[in-house]
Short mmCIF file of C-alpha atoms in Angstrom, two decimals:
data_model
loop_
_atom_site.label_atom_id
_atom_site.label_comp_id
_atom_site.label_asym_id
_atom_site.label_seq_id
_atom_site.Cartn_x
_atom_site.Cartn_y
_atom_site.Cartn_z
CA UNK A 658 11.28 17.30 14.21
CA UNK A 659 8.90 17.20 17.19
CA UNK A 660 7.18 13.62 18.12
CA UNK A 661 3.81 14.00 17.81
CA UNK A 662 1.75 11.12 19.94
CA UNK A 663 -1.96 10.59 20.08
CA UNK A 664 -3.92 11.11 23.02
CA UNK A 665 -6.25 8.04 22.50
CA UNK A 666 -4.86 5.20 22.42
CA UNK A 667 -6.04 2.12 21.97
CA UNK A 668 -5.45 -0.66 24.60
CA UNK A 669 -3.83 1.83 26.69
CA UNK A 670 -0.94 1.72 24.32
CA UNK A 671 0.24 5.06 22.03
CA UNK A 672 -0.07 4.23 18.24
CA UNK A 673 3.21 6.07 18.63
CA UNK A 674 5.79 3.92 20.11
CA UNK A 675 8.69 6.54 20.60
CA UNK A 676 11.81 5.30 20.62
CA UNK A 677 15.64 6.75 21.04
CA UNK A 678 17.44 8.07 18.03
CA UNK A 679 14.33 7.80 15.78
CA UNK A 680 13.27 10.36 13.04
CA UNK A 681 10.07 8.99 13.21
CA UNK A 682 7.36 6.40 14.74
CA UNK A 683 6.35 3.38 14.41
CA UNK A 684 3.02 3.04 14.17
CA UNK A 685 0.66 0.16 15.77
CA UNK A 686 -0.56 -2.44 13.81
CA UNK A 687 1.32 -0.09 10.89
CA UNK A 688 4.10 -2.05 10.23
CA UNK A 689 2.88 -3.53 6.96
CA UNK A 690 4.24 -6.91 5.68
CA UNK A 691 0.77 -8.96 5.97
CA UNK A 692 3.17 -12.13 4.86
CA UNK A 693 2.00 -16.09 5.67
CA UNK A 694 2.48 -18.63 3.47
CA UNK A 695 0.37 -21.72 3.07
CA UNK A 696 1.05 -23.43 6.10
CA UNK A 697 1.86 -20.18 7.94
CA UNK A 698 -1.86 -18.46 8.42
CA UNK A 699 -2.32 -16.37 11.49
CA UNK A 700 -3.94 -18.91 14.51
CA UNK A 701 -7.22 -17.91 15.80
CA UNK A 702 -7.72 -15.25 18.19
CA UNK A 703 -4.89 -12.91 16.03
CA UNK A 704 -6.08 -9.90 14.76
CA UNK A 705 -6.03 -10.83 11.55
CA UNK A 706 -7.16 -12.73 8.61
CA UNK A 707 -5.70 -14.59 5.48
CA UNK A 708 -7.66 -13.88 2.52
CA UNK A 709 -7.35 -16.48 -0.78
CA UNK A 710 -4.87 -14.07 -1.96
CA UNK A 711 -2.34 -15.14 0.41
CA UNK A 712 -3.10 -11.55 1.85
CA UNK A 713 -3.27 -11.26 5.86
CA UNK A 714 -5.00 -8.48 6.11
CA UNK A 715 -6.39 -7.23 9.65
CA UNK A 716 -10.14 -7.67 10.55
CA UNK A 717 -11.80 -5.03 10.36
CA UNK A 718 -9.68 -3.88 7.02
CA UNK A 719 -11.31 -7.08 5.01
CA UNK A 720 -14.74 -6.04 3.69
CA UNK A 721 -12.39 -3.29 1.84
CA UNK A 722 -9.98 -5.60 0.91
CA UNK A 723 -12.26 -7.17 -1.08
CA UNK A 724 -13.84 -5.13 -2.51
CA UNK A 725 -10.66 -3.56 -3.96
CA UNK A 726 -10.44 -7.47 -4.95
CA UNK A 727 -13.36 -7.01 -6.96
CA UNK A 728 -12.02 -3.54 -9.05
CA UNK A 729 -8.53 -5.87 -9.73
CA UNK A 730 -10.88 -7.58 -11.87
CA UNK A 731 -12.68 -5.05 -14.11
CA UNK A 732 -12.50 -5.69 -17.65
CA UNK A 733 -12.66 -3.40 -20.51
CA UNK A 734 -15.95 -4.46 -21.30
CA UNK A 735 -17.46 -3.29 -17.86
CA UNK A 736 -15.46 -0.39 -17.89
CA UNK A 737 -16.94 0.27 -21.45
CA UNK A 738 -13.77 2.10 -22.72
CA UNK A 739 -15.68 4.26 -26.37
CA UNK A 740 -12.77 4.02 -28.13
CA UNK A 741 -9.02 3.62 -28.63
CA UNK A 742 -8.02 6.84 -30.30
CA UNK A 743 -4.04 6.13 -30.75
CA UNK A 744 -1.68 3.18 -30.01
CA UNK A 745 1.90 4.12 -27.96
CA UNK A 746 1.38 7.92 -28.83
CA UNK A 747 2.50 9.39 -25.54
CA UNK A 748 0.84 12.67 -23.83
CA UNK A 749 1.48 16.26 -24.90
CA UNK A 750 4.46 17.57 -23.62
CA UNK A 751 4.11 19.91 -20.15
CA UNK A 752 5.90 22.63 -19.69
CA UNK A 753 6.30 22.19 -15.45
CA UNK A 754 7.97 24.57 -13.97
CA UNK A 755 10.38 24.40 -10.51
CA UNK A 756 8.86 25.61 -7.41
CA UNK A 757 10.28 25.32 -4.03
CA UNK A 758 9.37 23.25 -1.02
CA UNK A 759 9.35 24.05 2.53
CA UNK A 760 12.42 22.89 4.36
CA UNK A 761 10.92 21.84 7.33
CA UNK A 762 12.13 18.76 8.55
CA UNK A 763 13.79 17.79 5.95
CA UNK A 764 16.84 15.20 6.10
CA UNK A 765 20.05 16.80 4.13
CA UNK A 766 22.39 14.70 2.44
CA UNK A 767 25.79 13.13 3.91
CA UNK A 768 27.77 15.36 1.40
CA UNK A 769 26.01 19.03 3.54
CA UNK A 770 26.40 17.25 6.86
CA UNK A 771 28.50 13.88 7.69
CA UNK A 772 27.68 14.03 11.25
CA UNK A 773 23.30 14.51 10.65
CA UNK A 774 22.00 11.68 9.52
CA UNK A 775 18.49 11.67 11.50
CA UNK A 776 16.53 14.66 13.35
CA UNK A 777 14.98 13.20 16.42
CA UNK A 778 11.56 13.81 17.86
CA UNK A 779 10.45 14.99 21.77
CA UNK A 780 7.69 13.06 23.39
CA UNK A 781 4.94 15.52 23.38
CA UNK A 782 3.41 14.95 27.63
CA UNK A 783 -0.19 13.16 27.60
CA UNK A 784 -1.80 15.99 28.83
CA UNK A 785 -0.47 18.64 26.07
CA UNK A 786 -0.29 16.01 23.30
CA UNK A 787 -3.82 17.44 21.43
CA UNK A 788 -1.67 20.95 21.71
CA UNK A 789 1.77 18.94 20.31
CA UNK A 790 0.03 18.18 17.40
CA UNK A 791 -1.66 21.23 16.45
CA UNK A 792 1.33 23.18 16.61
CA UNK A 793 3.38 20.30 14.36
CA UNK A 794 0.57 20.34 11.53
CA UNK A 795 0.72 24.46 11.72
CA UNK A 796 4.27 23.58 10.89
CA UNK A 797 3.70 21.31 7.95
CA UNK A 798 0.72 23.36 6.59
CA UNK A 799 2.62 26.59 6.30
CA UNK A 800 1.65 29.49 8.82
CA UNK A 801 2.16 33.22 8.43
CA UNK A 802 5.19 32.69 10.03
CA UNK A 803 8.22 31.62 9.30
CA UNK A 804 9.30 28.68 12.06
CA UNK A 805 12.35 27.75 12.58
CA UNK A 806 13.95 24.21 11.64
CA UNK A 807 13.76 21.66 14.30
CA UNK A 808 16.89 21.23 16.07
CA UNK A 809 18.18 17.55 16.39
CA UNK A 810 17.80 16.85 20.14
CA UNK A 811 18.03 13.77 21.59
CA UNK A 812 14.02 12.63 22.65
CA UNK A 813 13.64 11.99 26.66
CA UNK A 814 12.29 8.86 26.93
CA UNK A 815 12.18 4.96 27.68
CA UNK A 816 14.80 2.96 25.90
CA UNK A 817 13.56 1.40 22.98
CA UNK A 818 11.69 -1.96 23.83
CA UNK A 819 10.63 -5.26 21.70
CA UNK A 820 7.82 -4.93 20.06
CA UNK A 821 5.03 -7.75 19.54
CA UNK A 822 2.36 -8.99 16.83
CA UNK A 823 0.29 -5.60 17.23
CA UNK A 824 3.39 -3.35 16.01
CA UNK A 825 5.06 -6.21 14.06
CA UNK A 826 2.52 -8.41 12.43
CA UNK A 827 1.46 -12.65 13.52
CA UNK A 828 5.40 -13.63 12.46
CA UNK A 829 6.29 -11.13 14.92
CA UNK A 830 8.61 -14.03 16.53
CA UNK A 831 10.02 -16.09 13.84
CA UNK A 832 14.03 -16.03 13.21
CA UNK A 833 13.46 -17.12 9.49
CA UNK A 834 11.13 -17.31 6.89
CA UNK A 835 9.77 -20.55 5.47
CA UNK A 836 12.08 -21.88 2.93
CA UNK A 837 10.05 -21.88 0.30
CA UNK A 838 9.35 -18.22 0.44
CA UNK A 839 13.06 -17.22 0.79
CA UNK A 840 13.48 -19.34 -2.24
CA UNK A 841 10.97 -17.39 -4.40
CA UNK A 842 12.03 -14.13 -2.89
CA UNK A 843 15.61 -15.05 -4.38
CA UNK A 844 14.50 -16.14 -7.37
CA UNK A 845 12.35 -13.03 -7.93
CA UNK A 846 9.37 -12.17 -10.49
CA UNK A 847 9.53 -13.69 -13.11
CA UNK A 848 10.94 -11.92 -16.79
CA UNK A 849 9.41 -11.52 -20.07
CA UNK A 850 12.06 -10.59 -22.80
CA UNK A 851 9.93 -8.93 -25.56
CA UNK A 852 11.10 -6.60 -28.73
CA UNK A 853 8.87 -3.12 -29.38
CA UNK A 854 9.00 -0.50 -31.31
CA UNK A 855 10.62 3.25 -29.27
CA UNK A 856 9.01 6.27 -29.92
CA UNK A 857 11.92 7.02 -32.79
CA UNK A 858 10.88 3.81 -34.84
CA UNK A 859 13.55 2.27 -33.20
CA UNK A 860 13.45 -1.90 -32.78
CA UNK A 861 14.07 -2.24 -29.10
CA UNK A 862 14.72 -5.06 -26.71
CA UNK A 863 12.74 -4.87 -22.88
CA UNK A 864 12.47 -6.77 -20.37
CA UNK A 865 9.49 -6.98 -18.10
CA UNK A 866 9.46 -7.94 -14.37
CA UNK A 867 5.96 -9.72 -13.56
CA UNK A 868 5.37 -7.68 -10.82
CA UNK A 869 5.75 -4.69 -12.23
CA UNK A 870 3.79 -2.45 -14.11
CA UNK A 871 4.96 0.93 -16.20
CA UNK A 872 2.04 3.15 -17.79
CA UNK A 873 -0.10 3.19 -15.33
CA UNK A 874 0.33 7.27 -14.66
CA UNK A 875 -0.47 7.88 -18.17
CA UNK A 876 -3.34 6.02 -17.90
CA UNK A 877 -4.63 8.07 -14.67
CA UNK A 878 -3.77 11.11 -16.35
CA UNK A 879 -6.14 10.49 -19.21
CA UNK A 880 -9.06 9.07 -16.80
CA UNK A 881 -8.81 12.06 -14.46
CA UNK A 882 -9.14 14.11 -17.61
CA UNK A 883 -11.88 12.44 -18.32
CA UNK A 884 -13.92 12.06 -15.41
CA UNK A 885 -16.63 14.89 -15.44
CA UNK A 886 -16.60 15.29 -11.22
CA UNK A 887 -13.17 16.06 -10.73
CA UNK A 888 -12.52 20.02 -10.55
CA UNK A 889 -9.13 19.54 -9.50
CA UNK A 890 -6.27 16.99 -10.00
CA UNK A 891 -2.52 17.12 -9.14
CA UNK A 892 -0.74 13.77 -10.14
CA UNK A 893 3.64 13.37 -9.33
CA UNK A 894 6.00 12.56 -11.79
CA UNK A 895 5.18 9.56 -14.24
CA UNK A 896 8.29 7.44 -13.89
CA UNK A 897 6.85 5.12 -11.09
CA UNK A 898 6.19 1.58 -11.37
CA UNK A 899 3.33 -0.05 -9.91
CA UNK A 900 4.85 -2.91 -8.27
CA UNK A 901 2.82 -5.70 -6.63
CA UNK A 902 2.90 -8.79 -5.10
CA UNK A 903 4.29 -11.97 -6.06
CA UNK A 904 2.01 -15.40 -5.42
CA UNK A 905 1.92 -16.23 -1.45
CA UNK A 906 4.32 -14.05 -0.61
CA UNK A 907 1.46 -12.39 1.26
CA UNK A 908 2.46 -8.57 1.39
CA UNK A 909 6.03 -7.35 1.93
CA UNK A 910 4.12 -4.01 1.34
CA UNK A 911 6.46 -1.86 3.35
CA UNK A 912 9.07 -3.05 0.78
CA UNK A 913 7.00 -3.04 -2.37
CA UNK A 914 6.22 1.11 -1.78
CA UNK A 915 10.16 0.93 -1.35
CA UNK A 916 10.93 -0.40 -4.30
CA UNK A 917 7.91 2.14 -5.97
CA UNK A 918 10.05 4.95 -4.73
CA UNK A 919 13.28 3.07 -5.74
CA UNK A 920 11.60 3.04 -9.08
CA UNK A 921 11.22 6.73 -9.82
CA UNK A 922 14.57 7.35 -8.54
CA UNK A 923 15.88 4.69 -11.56
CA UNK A 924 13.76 5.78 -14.22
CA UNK A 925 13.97 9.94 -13.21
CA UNK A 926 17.51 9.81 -12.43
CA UNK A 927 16.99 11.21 -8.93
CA UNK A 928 19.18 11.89 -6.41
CA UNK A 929 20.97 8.78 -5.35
CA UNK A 930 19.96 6.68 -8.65
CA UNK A 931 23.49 5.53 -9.10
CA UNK A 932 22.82 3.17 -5.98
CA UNK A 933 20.63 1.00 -8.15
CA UNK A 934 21.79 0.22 -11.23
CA UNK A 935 19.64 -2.48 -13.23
CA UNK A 936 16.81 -4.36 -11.55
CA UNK A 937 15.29 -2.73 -8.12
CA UNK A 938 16.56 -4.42 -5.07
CA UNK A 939 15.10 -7.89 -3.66
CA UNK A 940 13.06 -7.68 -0.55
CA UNK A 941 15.83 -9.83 1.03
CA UNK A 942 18.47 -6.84 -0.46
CA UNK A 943 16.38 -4.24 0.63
CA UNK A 944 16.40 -6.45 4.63
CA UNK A 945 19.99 -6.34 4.24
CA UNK A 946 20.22 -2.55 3.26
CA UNK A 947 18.10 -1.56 6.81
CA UNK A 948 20.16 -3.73 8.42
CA UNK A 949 23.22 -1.59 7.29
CA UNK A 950 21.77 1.82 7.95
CA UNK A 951 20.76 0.54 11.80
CA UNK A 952 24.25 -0.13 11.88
CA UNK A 953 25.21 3.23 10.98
CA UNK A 954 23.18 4.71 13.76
CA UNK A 955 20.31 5.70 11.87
CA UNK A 956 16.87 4.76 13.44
CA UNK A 957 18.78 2.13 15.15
CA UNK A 958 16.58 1.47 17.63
CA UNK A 959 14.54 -0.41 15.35
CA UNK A 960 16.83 -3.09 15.84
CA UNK A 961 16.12 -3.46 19.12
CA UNK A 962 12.17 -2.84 18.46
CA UNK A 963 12.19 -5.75 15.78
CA UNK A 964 14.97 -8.00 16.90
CA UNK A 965 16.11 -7.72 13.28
CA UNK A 966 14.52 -8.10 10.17
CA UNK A 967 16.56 -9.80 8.27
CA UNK A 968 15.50 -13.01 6.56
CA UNK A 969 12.12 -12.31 8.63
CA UNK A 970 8.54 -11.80 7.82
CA UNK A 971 7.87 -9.07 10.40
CA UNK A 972 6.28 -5.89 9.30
CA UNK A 973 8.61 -2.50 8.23
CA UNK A 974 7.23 0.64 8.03
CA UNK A 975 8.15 4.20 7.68
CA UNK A 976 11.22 4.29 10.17
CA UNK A 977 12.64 1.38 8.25
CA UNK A 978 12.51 3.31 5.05
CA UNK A 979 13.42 6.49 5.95
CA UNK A 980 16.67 4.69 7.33
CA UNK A 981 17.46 3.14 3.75
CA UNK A 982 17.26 6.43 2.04
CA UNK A 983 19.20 8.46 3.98
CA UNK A 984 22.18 5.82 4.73
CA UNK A 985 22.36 5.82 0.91
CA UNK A 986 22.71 10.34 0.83
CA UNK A 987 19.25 10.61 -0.27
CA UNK A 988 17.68 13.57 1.33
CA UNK A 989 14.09 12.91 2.13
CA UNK A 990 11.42 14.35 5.03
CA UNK A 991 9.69 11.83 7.35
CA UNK A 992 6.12 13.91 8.98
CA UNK A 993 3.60 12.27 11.82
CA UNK A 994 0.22 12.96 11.90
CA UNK A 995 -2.80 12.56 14.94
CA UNK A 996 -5.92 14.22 15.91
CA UNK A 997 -6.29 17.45 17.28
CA UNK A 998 -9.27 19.27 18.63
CA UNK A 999 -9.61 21.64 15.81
CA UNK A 1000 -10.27 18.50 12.92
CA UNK A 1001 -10.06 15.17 12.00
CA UNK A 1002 -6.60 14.25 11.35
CA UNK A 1003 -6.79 12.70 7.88
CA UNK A 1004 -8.43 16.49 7.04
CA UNK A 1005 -4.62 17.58 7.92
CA UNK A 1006 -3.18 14.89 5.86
CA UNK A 1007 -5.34 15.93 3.15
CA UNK A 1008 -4.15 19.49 3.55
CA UNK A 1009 -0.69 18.16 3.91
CA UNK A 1010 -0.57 16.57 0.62
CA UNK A 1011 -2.63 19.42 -1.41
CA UNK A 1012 0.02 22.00 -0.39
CA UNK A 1013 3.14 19.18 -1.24
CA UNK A 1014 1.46 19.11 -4.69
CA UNK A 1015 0.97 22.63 -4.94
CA UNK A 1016 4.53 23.04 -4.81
CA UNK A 1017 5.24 21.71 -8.10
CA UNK A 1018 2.23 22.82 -9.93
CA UNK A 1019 3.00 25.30 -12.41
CA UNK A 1020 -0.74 26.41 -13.93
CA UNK A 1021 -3.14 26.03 -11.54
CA UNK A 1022 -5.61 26.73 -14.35
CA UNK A 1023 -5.24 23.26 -15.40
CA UNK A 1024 -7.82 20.68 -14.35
CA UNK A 1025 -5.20 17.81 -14.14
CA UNK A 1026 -1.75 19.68 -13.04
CA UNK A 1027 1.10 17.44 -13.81
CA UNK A 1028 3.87 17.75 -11.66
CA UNK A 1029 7.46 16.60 -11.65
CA UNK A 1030 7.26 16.11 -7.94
CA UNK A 1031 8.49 12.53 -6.38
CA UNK A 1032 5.34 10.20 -5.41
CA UNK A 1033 4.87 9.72 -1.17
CA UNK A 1034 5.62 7.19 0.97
CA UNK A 1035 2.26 6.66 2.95
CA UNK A 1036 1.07 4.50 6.12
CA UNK A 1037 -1.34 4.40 8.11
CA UNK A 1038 -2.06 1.70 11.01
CA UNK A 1039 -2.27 -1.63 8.84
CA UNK A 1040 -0.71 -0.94 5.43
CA UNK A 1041 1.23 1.67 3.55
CA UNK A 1042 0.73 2.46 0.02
CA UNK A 1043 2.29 5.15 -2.76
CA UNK A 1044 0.58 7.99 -3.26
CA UNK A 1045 0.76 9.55 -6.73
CA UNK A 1046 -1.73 12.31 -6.86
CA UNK A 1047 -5.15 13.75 -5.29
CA UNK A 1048 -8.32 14.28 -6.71
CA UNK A 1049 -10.99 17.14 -5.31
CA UNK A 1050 -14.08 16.70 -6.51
CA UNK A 1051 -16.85 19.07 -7.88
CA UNK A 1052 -18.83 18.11 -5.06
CA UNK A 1053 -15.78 19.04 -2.33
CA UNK A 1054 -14.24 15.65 -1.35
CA UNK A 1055 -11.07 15.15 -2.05
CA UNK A 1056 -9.12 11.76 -1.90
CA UNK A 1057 -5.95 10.51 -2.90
CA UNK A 1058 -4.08 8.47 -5.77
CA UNK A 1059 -2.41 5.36 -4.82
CA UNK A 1060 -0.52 2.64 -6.34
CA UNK A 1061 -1.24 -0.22 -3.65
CA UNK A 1062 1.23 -3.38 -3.72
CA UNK A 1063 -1.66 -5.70 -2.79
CA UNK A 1064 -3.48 -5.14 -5.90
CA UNK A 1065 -2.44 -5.99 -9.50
CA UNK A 1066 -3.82 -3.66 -11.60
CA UNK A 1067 -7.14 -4.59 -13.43
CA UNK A 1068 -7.26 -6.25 -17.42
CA UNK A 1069 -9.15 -3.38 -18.46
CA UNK A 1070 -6.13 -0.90 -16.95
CA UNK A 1071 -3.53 -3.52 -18.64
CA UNK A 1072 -5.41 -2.66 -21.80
CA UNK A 1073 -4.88 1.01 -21.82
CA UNK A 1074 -1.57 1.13 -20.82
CA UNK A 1075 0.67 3.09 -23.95
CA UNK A 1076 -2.58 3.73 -25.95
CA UNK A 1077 -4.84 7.14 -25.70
CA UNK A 1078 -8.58 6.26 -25.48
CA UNK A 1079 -11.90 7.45 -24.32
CA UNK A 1080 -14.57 5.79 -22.28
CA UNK A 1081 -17.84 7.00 -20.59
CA UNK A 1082 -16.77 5.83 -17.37
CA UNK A 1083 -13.45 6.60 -16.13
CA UNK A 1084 -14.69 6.25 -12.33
CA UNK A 1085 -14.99 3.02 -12.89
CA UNK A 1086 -11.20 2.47 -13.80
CA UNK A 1087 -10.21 4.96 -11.24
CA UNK A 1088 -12.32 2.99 -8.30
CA UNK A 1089 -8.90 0.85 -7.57
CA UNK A 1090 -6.70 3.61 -6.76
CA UNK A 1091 -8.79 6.03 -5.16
CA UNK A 1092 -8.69 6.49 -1.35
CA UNK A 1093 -10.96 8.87 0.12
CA UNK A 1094 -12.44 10.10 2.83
CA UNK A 1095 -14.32 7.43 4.36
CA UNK A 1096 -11.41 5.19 3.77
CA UNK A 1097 -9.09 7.50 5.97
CA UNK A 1098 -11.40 8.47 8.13
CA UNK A 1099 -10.77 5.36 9.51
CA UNK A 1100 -7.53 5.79 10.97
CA UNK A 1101 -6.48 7.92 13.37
CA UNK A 1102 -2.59 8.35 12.64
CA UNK A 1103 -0.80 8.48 9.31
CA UNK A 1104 2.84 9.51 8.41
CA UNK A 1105 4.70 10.81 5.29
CA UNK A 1106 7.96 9.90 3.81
CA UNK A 1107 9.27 12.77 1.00
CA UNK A 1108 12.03 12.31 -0.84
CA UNK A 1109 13.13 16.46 -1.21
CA UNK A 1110 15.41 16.69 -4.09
CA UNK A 1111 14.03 17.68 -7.19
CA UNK A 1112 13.99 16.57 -10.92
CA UNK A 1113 14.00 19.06 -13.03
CA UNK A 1114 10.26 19.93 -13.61
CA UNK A 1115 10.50 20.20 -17.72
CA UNK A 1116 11.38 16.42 -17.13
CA UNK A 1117 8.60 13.89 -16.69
CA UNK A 1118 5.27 14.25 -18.76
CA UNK A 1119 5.62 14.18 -22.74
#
């Protein structure tokens, strides 16, 4: 896979900081654990800024912070839900059906190739970079032609170097974490033992991590129905948790979309699901896990870049994950995205996505297509989220689904989860976990993390 850098950066500096033996970037300011604790705020002059959430968000991303602070508090009354029409009745069942996905890029398992753990990416030169890129999103957005796979060369370029705050975040420097926060990170959410009734009329026992929320898809599903501007909807497989963070932690968000991705693995019985039997891995397991698979050789030089991450506060992102997943045999595609002359480059992300979702749509006649397709890894410079669907709308925006680990979901949300309901205004429910086009346009540089094996697409939706 080709590295793709932008042409404009900021500060002189690429938002791509290529590095040796990488299958893809790191991007500035996009490694995404916003973490401080009460006595560990960012000092004056940093780029960034702790909200009362324990959040450190970066400047200029804090008017939208807050305001997504003010959907995590919608209740059912202003969402004026008309009516609860069933209690734990699940959805009609879908008959999905298996399509393929384009290979391209795509990282196969240890068991097809012991030796190929990573594809590496060439610098793309400064002056052709514009050209780099348009030629890697022709890739990604399918052309007439059929490319071939990108070999796995070695990129020529500068060793790897240490990275500071604007890749890695204000604890950029720290050896440790504050006590206290390694404490709670040990300890974990905390569990709520609670009997229900299964679908069969079965007495059941379940336990329930605070920081973690099932249902939510099924709720989507029925508010994208709903909503009267959508023409269009795709939405991935149902068995993701929303998982958020814990009090003061102050992000870990590169770990929480981990452990989102970790989490339809479990429940879907994807490939490599044996790897994590019972609860999902710890933030400090997950440290540990990276730590192994830069020891392995893949995306090693993040070692180097960080100065390790174990036990630290200092921002992960896409490289980091990507090396989890496939030191474990999980196959899964890693894709870079920056502007071009021909359009704005969260227009090719867009794109991108559409035609991922595509892939596992089986009536496109549907308004809301329900796929059995994996949810995304997704970052941009800041933050990194989970995307779980895309919306286009009648008017012809489009934007994107997202479970986002800063944000608990809302009472009103909590509310509908396992019922089937109605309500007048689904956009307000839907306002949290909608990220459009204004939002992205934003950012200049984005990346993709796919996990390529597929469930079977009968499973999922019932």
């Amino acid at each position: 896979m080709e590295h793709v850098e932008c042409c404009h950066p900021e500060n002189g500096v690429s938002p791509f900081n290529v590095r040796e033996d990488e299958g893809i970037s790191r991007l500035a300011g996009g490694h995404d654990e916003e973490a401080a604790g009460v006595s560990d705020a960012p000092s004056q002059g940093d780029d960034y800024f702790q909200c009362d959430c324990g959040e450190v968000v970066m400047l200029p991303e804090f008017n939208s912070h807050m305001a997504l602070h003010e959907s995590e508090e919608t209740t059912v009354d202003e969402a004026a839900p008309a009516a609860i029409l069933d209690h734990g009745r699940s959805l009609k069942k879908e008959n999905l059906a298996r399509a393929s996905m384009a290979d391209i890029g795509t990282y196969p398992s240890k068991s097809s190739s012991s030796k190929s753990h990573v594809k590496h990416r060439s610098r793309a030169s400064k002056d052709n970079s514009h050209h780099g890129v348009k030629d890697f999103v022709g890739v990604l957005l399918g052309s007439n032609s059929s490319p071939s796979r990108p070999k796995a060369v070695r990129a020529k370029h500068k060793a790897p170097r240490r990275l500071g705050k604007a890749e890695l975040g204000p604890h950029a420097d720290e050896d440790q974490m504050p006590g206290w926060l390694r404490k709670q990170l040990t300890a974990g959410p905390p569990v709520t033992v609670m009997n229900k009734i299964d679908y069969n009329g079965n007495l059941v026992r379940v336990e329930s991590m605070a920081n973690e929320i099932r249902g939510t898809m099924a709720v989507l599903n029925q508010l994208c129905e709903q909503d009267r501007t959508l023409s269009k909807v795709y939405l991935s497989h149902p068995d993701v948790r929303h998982v958020v963070k814990m009090s003061k932690e102050g992000g870990f968000c590169g770990y929480r979309n981990i452990q989102m991705m970790i989490s339809f693995i479990q429940d879907a019985k994807s490939q490599g699901y044996q790897h994590f039997s019972g609860k999902l891995p710890s933030i400090l397991e997950l440290q540990d896990a990276i730590e192994r698979a830069w020891d392995k050789g893949i995306n090693d030089a993040g070692r180097i870049e960080t100065g390790g991450i174990r036990g630290t506060r200092k921002y992960i992102g896409t490289p980091e994950a990507q090396a989890l997943f496939v030191s474990l045999d999980i196959s899964c595609e890693a894709n870079a995205f920056g502007d071009t002359n021909d359009s704005p480059v969260f227009r090719q992300l867009i794109e991108t996505v559409e035609e991922y979702f595509l892939s596992g749509a089986t009536d496109p006649s549907q308004k809301v297509c329900r796929t059995s397709l994996p949810p995304l890894y997704f970052q941009h410079p800041g933050h990194s989220l989970t995307i779980v669907g895309l919306e286009k709308h009648k008017s012809g925006s489009s934007n994107f689904l997202v479970l986002d680990p800063m944000f608990r979901p809302s009472p009103a949300i909590n509310n509908l989860i396992d019922v089937q309901f109605s309500t007048p205004f689904p956009e307000k429910l839907l306002k949290a976990y909608r990220r459009g086009e204004t939002y992205l346009s934003k950012y200049r540089n984005f990346e993709l993390l796919k996990l390529t094996w597929r469930v079977p697409a009968k499973e999922g939706w019932t």
